Structures are given as structure tokens and as C-alpha cells.
């Protein structure tokens, strides 16, 4: 089974605030061994390219041919109370991304590159 390692910093980078009007994507290579982050992508442009105006090669927003793209959830504005919604939503994206990858027969693990040494 293909295996890909995702840096947590990239997952956080692809998790954008709702009010930005942008989306973040994690692209997985056709063989499941590599990834890249596509962020920020203007929400209206991404929706248009994904659903109505597909490029000739079938990729969203001009991504790589044959790659699969996971759309990350955005996080709500801070309420001033409770945990950091950015980190919380990034964790939820990690869970959903891993589940999405497993459904495509790709094993995934996250590399914690956020710890300060």
C-alpha cells in the first residue's frame, strides 16, 4: 500500500480562515508517495474551475494531472473563548484527510515539525 508523510505545518498552512474567501488543498500524487499544498485558492475561482470550467486535463484550479485533491475545512473567526479554532480545525482536517486517503488505499502519517527544540 502506498505511504505518504504529511508535515503538520503544511496541514496548518492549508487550513484557512472562513472569512478569507480562500480554500486550501492537499494534493496526493497518483502513486500515493508524495504530496503538495495548494493554498490559498480563491473560493469562487476554485468552485468555478472544479465544477463548471474544468481544465482539459480534469484537474481542479490547474493542479497536476492525475493527482487527487483533498479540500481542507476552513475555520471560523475567533470567539475570544475556548481553544484555538485554527489548530482545532487543522486536527479535524488531519483526521478527515487520513480517512480520505485510506479510502483510496493510501497510508498516511503526520510528521510533527511544529515542536520547538
Backbone as a ProteinNet text record, in pm:
[ID]
protein_1_A
[PRIMARY]
XXXXXXXXXXXXXXXXXXXXXXXXXXXXXXXXXXXXXXXXXXXXXXXXXXXXXXXXXXXXXXXXXXXXXXXXXXXXXXXXXXXXXXXXXXXXXXXXXXXXXXXXXXXXXXXXXXXXX
[TERTIARY]
85.3	0	89.7	60.6	140.1	136.9	242.4	258.1	307.3	241.9	284.9	292.5	393.3	410.3	378.5	290.1	246.4	298.8	363.8	410.6	291.6	283	174.7	172.9	288.4	293.4	224	231.2	162.8	11.9	-29.2	-172.2	-229	-155	-197.7	-199.2	-101	-94.9	-213.7	-265.5	-379.1	-513.5	-513	-635.2	-648.4	-741.3	-752.9	-876.9	-877.8	-995.5	-1112.1	-1233.3	-1354.2	-1363.4	-1337.9	-1358.8	-1257.1	-1155.5	-1055.3	-1107.9	-1212.2	-1263.1	-1175.9	-1082.5	-990.1	-1006.6	-952.9	-953.2	-811.9	-789.2	-661.3	-682.8	-590.2	-597.5	-466.5	-477.3	-361.2	-373.6	-273.5	-272.5	-186.7	-237.4	-164	-130.1	-5	41.3	-31.8	-33	-102.2	-55.2	74.4	124.2	114.7	64.2	43.9	169.6	279.9	405.8	447.1	377.6	416.4	291.4	312.4	201.2	250.8	156.6	188.5	66.6	91.4	-13.8	-46	-175.5	-220	-306.1	-248.5	-320.2	-246.2	-316.2	-461	-512.4	-631.1	-700.3	-830.8	-853.9	-976.9	-1096.6	-1186.5	-1301.3	-1387.8	-1417.8	-1504.1	-1436	-1307.8	-1234.8	-1225.3	-1193.4	-1181.4	-1313.4	-1422.5	-1553.7	-1586.6	-1554.8	-1580.3	-1498.5	-1371.6	-1285.4	-1319	-1357.5	-1384.6	-1515.5	-1617.4	-1749.4	-1800	-1760.3	-1818.5	-1716.6	-1597.6	-1499.6	-1374.5	-1391.4	-1276.7	-1169.5	-1042.5	-934.8	-937.6	-872.1	-871.4	-820.6	-728.3	-673.3	-753.8	-864.1	-952.2	-908.3	-801.9	-754	-819	-844.9	-900.7	-795.6	-835.9	-751.6	-613.5	-602.8	-474.8	-374.8	-422	-332.8	-264.9	-193	-118.8	-209.2	-188.4	-265.8	-250.1	-363.4	-363.4	-356.4	-325.3	-319.3	-460.9	-478.5	-607.9	-597.2	-703.8	-700.7	-805.2	-758.1	-843.6	-867.1	-993.9	-1030.3	-1035	-950.9	-947.9	-1063.6	-1117.3	-1218.5	-1155.2	-1234.9	-1188.1	-1229.6	-1168.7	-1204.1	-1276.3	-1369.4	-1448.4	-1366	-1417.3	-1347.4	-1334.8	-1231.2	-1214.3	-1329.6	-1371.7	-1481.4	-1428.7	-1300.1	-1241.8	-1248	-1319.1	-1331.3	-1294.5	-1246.9	-1220.1	-1087.7	-1067.6	-939.6	-919.2	-798.1	-761	-831.3	-923.7	-1003.3	-918.7	-810.1	-723.3	-662.7	-602	-539.2	-643.2	-756	-863.1	-912.9	-932.1	-978.8	-869.9	-744.8	-634.7	-630.4	-653.6	-658.3	-773.3	-889.6	-1003.9	-972	-904.7	-862.8	-767.9	-679.1	-587.4	-661.7	-759.7	-841.5	-914.9	-978.6	-1054.3	-963.6	-847.6	-750.9	-702	-671.3	-624.1	-733.1	-855.7	-970.3	-990.7	-982.3	-995.4	-886.2	-762.6	-651	-669	-710.9	-732.6	-839.2	-941.5	-1046	-989	-874.6	-808.5	-688.4	-682.2	-576.7	-437.5	-431.4	-304.7	-288.9	-178.2	-148.1	-86.3	-119.2	-70.9	-29	78.8	118.3	158.3	149.2	181.2	313.1	394.5	523.6	508.3	535.5	523.9	650	641.7	753.9	728	633.1	595.2	663.1	720.2	781.4	909.4	925	1045.9	1151.8	1269.1	1379.8	1469.6
-117.9	0	124.1	221.9	345.3	416.1	491.1	556.9	699.6	795.4	934.6	995.3	1081.2	1150.9	1298.7	1351.5	1490.6	1568.8	1681.3	1766.5	1841.1	1845.8	1917	2065	2123	2264.4	2287.2	2189.8	2201.9	2187.6	2101.1	2085.6	2215.6	2277.8	2406.2	2514.5	2513.1	2611.3	2598.5	2475.7	2451.3	2475.7	2499.2	2526.1	2677.2	2734.6	2879.8	2932.7	3062	3120.1	3134.9	3109.9	3121.9	3256.8	3362.1	3497.3	3538.6	3457.1	3493.5	3481	3397.5	3374.6	3278.8	3214	3120.4	2980	2882.8	2742.6	2688.7	2581.6	2512.6	2367.9	2314.7	2176.9	2104.6	1974.8	1887.1	1795.5	1798.5	1712.7	1590.1	1473.9	1347.6	1294.3	1254.4	1206.2	1078.3	1049.2	928.8	799.5	790.5	668.4	673.8	784.9	796.5	816.3	854.3	866.3	1010.2	1107.1	1247.3	1333.4	1456	1549.4	1691.1	1781	1923	2000	2122.1	2209.4	2313.2	2333.5	2439.4	2532.2	2645.7	2740.2	2873.2	2981.5	2992.9	2986.2	2932.6	2928.2	3005.7	3104.8	3182.5	3088.6	3095.5	3003.9	3008.3	3126.3	3137.7	3083.1	3110	3056.6	2904.7	2854	2709.1	2639.5	2693.4	2632.2	2634.8	2745.1	2755	2654.9	2644.9	2552.8	2407.9	2379.8	2241	2190.9	2275.9	2225.8	2266.3	2383.2	2426.9	2440	2481.1	2511.8	2426.9	2297	2208.5	2229.3	2234.4	2239.5	2111.2	2114.3	1999.7	1871.2	1882.2	1761.4	1715.1	1783.1	1738	1772.9	1850.3	1884.3	2012.7	2024	2148.2	2258.8	2381.1	2501.5	2485.1	2403.6	2386.5	2301.5	2212.3	2122.9	2023.1	1930.1	1832.6	1721.6	1681.4	1574.3	1443.9	1381.3	1252.2	1261.8	1378.5	1395.2	1405.5	1362.1	1373.4	1485.3	1564.4	1682.5	1674.7	1696	1699.2	1845.2	1883.7	2019.8	2028	2112.2	2128.7	2217.1	2185.1	2269	2401.4	2508.7	2637.7	2651.9	2745.4	2763.4	2895.8	2897.5	3017.8	3126	3249.6	3358.7	3328.7	3381.2	3357	3416.3	3342.8	3389.3	3455.2	3445.3	3500.6	3403.9	3292.6	3192.1	3056	2969.8	2833	2816.7	2697.9	2664.8	2739.4	2738.5	2797.6	2721.2	2784.7	2718.3	2676.8	2749.2	2713.9	2575.3	2558.5	2430.2	2318.9	2349.2	2250.7	2204.2	2297.4	2263.1	2190.7	2228.5	2158.2	2011.9	1987.5	1849	1772	1837.3	1772.7	1743.6	1837.2	1813.6	1694.7	1681.9	1567.9	1436.3	1431	1310.5	1278.4	1379.5	1358.7	1324.5	1388.1	1360.4	1216.2	1170.4	1032.9	933.3	961.2	875.9	875	990.7	1004.7	924.4	935.1	862.8	711.4	665.5	522.3	468.1	547.1	504.7	489.4	552.7	542.1	448.3	370.2	271	334.1	446.8	515.2	530.6	481.1	500.8	638.5	701.4	835.9	848	921.6	956	1102.4	1161.2	1302.5	1317.1	1408.8	1438.3	1567	1561.7	1679.3	1763.1	1861.5	1952.7	2086.6	2087.1	2210.5	2226.8	2119.1	2126.7	2207.8	2292.8	2375.8	2296.2	2293	2219.9	2314.3
0	0	0	-87.3	-89.7	45.5	72.9	202.3	179.7	243.4	232.6	372.4	392	518.4	496.8	580.8	570.6	691.4	665.8	776.3	835.8	968.4	1035.4	998.3	977.9	939.2	804.4	714.6	586.4	602.6	693	720.4	778.5	867.3	924.5	815.9	726.8	617.9	523	504.2	414.7	482.8	615	691.1	706.1	630.6	621.2	692.6	728.6	794.1	696.1	744.6	662	593.8	670	617.9	511.5	487.1	387.4	244.4	225.2	90.4	11.1	80.3	15.6	71.3	-2.2	39.8	31.5	103.5	97.2	57.6	-20.1	-68.3	-39.9	-17.7	-11.7	-133.8	-219	-336.9	-312.3	-349.7	-333.9	-473.6	-492.5	-622.9	-663.9	-793	-841.3	-774.6	-741	-677.2	-524.5	-469.2	-325.5	-244.2	-307.7	-233.7	-204.2	-261.9	-244	-231.4	-183.1	-169.1	-193.3	-211	-212.1	-162.7	-115.4	-63.4	-169.7	-191.2	-280.7	-195.5	-155.8	-69.7	-75.3	-75.4	-79.1	-222.7	-238.9	-367.1	-348.1	-430.8	-420.1	-431.3	-333.9	-326.1	-452	-501.3	-619.4	-743.9	-758.9	-874	-864.3	-744.9	-726.4	-757.2	-708.2	-733	-882.3	-948	-1090.9	-1169.6	-1138.8	-1211.3	-1180.6	-1055.7	-1019.3	-1077.7	-1086.2	-1121.3	-1259.4	-1310	-1436.4	-1547.5	-1516.2	-1619.2	-1601.5	-1601.4	-1579.9	-1686.4	-1645.3	-1744.4	-1828.2	-1941.1	-2032.1	-1967.3	-1870.2	-1808.4	-1687.2	-1653.4	-1546.6	-1406	-1390.4	-1256.6	-1207.5	-1076.9	-1025.2	-1024	-1050.1	-1040.3	-1102.6	-1207.6	-1275.4	-1198.9	-1111	-1036.8	-1130	-1072.5	-1151.7	-1204.4	-1326.4	-1388.6	-1308.9	-1280.1	-1211	-1058.7	-1005.7	-860.9	-806.7	-681.7	-614	-511.3	-498.1	-411.8	-302.6	-180	-62.2	-25.5	-17.4	21.5	173.5	231.1	376.8	422.8	540.3	603	642.3	639.7	689.5	835.7	906.2	1046.9	1068.1	1165.6	1192.3	1261.4	1259.6	1328.3	1477.6	1541.3	1684.6	1764.8	1866.9	1951.7	2078.2	2100.3	2222.1	2338.6	2320.4	2425.1	2366.7	2451	2408.3	2335.9	2278.6	2215.6	2082.7	2035.7	1908.6	1796.2	1726.9	1623.2	1503.2	1475.3	1363.6	1387	1503.2	1536.3	1545.3	1606.1	1620.3	1481.9	1389.4	1255.6	1177.5	1196.8	1130.5	1175.8	1305.1	1354.5	1290	1278.7	1213.8	1066.8	999.1	861	852.5	950.3	952.3	961.8	1049.9	1065.5	934.5	876.6	752.3	634.2	629.3	522.6	529.3	650.2	667.4	627.9	667.7	632.3	480.3	417.7	272.7	201.1	249.8	188.8	201.8	319.8	339.2	244.8	217.7	123.1	-17.5	-43.2	-172.8	-166.1	-57.6	-38.2	-24.9	45.7	71.4	221.8	273.9	416.1	433.6	545.2	570.7	715.4	736.2	871.7	873.4	991.9	1006.9	1080.6	1032.3	1092	1171.8	1301.3	1386.2	1372.4	1285.8	1266.2	1335	1428.4	1498.4	1634	1686.2	1818.3	1811.3	1909.3	1917.8	1994.7	1937.7	2003.1	2078.4
[MASK]
+++++++++++++++++++++++++++++++++++++++++++++++++++++++++++++++++++++++++++++++++++++++++++++++++++++++++++++++++++++

